[in-house]
Amino acid sequence: MTDSIYRLVHSEAASEAENVYELFLHKDHPIFKGHFPGHPVLPGVVQIAIVTELLEKKLDKKLLLVKASNTKFLKMIDPIKMSTIHLTTKVLAITDEEVSISSSISSEAGICLKYKAHYKFA
């Protein structure tokens, strides 16, 4: 679902545990017509889905969200005004069965999302 909402522009490993991504949002994606007509906003659930999708690609494993311990949506992401966003994901702890992360999404306007979560490997 999320693949057509954005295009990965750039990805780099800031460290072994941290990755930084630059994403271009496709403002004409159909989801923006319904959320909200005339005032498009990237839905929070889609922001979490993008974080999860990029983490799955990094770890090469399917993930199941167990707990979102701290989720703060600080700014709305308007794909017309903020066509490029930056996402950072840091692995806080990892075992053979699970992973804990912190992540953020930011734009020119500042931090849009702060997110901490715990996933199990599916």
Coordinates of C-alpha atoms in Angstrom, one line a residue, residues 7-120:
R7 CA 9.4 7.3 -3.5
L8 CA 12.7 6.6 -1.7
V9 CA 15.1 9.3 -2.8
H10 CA 18.0 8.5 -0.6
S11 CA 19.0 6.1 2.2
E12 CA 22.0 5.8 4.3
A13 CA 23.2 4.1 7.5
A14 CA 24.2 6.8 10.0
S15 CA 25.5 4.0 12.2
E16 CA 25.0 0.3 12.6
A17 CA 21.8 0.9 14.5
E18 CA 20.5 4.0 12.7
N19 CA 19.2 4.6 9.2
V20 CA 18.2 7.9 7.6
Y21 CA 15.8 8.1 4.6
E22 CA 14.7 10.9 2.3
L23 CA 11.3 10.3 0.9
F24 CA 9.3 12.1 -1.8
L25 CA 5.6 12.1 -1.3
H26 CA 3.3 11.6 -4.3
K27 CA 0.7 14.4 -3.7
D28 CA -1.6 12.9 -6.3
H29 CA -2.0 9.5 -4.5
P30 CA -5.7 8.7 -4.1
I31 CA -5.4 8.5 -0.2
F32 CA -5.0 12.3 -0.1
K33 CA -8.3 12.8 -1.9
G34 CA -10.1 11.3 1.1
H35 CA -7.8 12.5 3.9
F36 CA -8.8 15.3 3.6
P37 CA -10.5 16.7 0.4
G38 CA -8.8 20.0 -0.5
H39 CA -6.5 19.8 2.5
P40 CA -4.3 16.7 2.1
V41 CA -2.7 15.2 5.1
L42 CA -0.5 12.0 5.4
P43 CA -2.5 9.8 7.8
G44 CA -0.8 8.8 11.0
V45 CA -1.4 5.1 10.4
V46 CA 0.4 5.5 7.0
Q47 CA 3.3 7.2 8.7
I48 CA 3.6 4.2 11.0
A49 CA 3.3 1.9 8.0
I50 CA 6.1 3.6 6.2
V51 CA 8.4 3.3 9.3
T52 CA 7.5 -0.4 9.6
E53 CA 8.0 -1.0 5.9
L54 CA 11.5 0.6 5.8
L55 CA 12.4 -1.3 9.0
E56 CA 11.3 -4.6 7.4
K57 CA 13.5 -3.9 4.4
K58 CA 16.5 -3.0 6.6
L59 CA 16.1 -6.1 8.7
D60 CA 14.9 -8.3 5.9
K61 CA 12.2 -9.7 8.1
K62 CA 8.4 -9.3 8.4
L63 CA 7.3 -7.5 11.5
L64 CA 4.3 -7.5 13.8
L65 CA 3.7 -4.4 15.9
V66 CA 3.4 -5.4 19.5
K67 CA 3.5 -2.1 21.3
A68 CA 3.7 1.6 20.3
S69 CA 5.0 3.0 23.7
N70 CA 5.3 6.6 22.6
T71 CA 3.7 8.1 19.5
K72 CA 3.5 11.8 19.1
F73 CA 2.2 13.5 15.9
L74 CA 3.6 17.0 16.2
K75 CA 2.9 18.5 12.8
M76 CA 0.6 17.5 10.0
I77 CA 2.3 16.4 6.8
D78 CA 0.8 18.1 3.8
P79 CA 2.2 16.5 0.7
I80 CA 1.8 19.7 -1.3
K81 CA 3.8 21.9 1.2
M82 CA 6.1 19.1 2.3
S83 CA 6.8 16.9 -0.7
T84 CA 10.1 15.7 0.8
I85 CA 10.3 14.2 4.3
H86 CA 13.1 12.7 6.3
L87 CA 12.7 9.6 8.3
T88 CA 15.2 8.3 10.9
T89 CA 15.0 4.9 12.5
K90 CA 17.2 3.7 15.3
V91 CA 17.3 0.1 16.6
L92 CA 17.4 0.3 20.4
A93 CA 17.4 -3.4 21.1
I94 CA 17.2 -6.6 19.0
T95 CA 17.1 -10.3 19.6
D96 CA 16.3 -13.3 17.4
E97 CA 12.6 -12.8 18.1
E98 CA 12.0 -9.0 18.5
V99 CA 13.2 -5.5 17.9
S100 CA 12.6 -2.2 19.7
I101 CA 13.0 1.1 17.8
S102 CA 12.7 4.8 18.0
S103 CA 11.9 6.7 14.9
S104 CA 11.1 10.2 13.7
I105 CA 9.8 11.9 10.6
S106 CA 10.7 15.5 9.9
S107 CA 10.3 18.1 7.2
E108 CA 11.4 21.7 6.6
A109 CA 8.8 22.7 9.2
G110 CA 10.4 20.5 11.9
I111 CA 9.7 17.2 13.6
C112 CA 6.3 15.8 12.5
L113 CA 6.4 12.4 14.2
K114 CA 8.2 10.9 17.2
Y115 CA 7.6 7.1 17.6
K116 CA 8.9 4.4 19.8
A117 CA 7.8 0.8 19.2
H118 CA 8.3 -2.8 19.9
Y119 CA 7.9 -5.4 17.1
K120 CA 8.1 -9.2 17.0

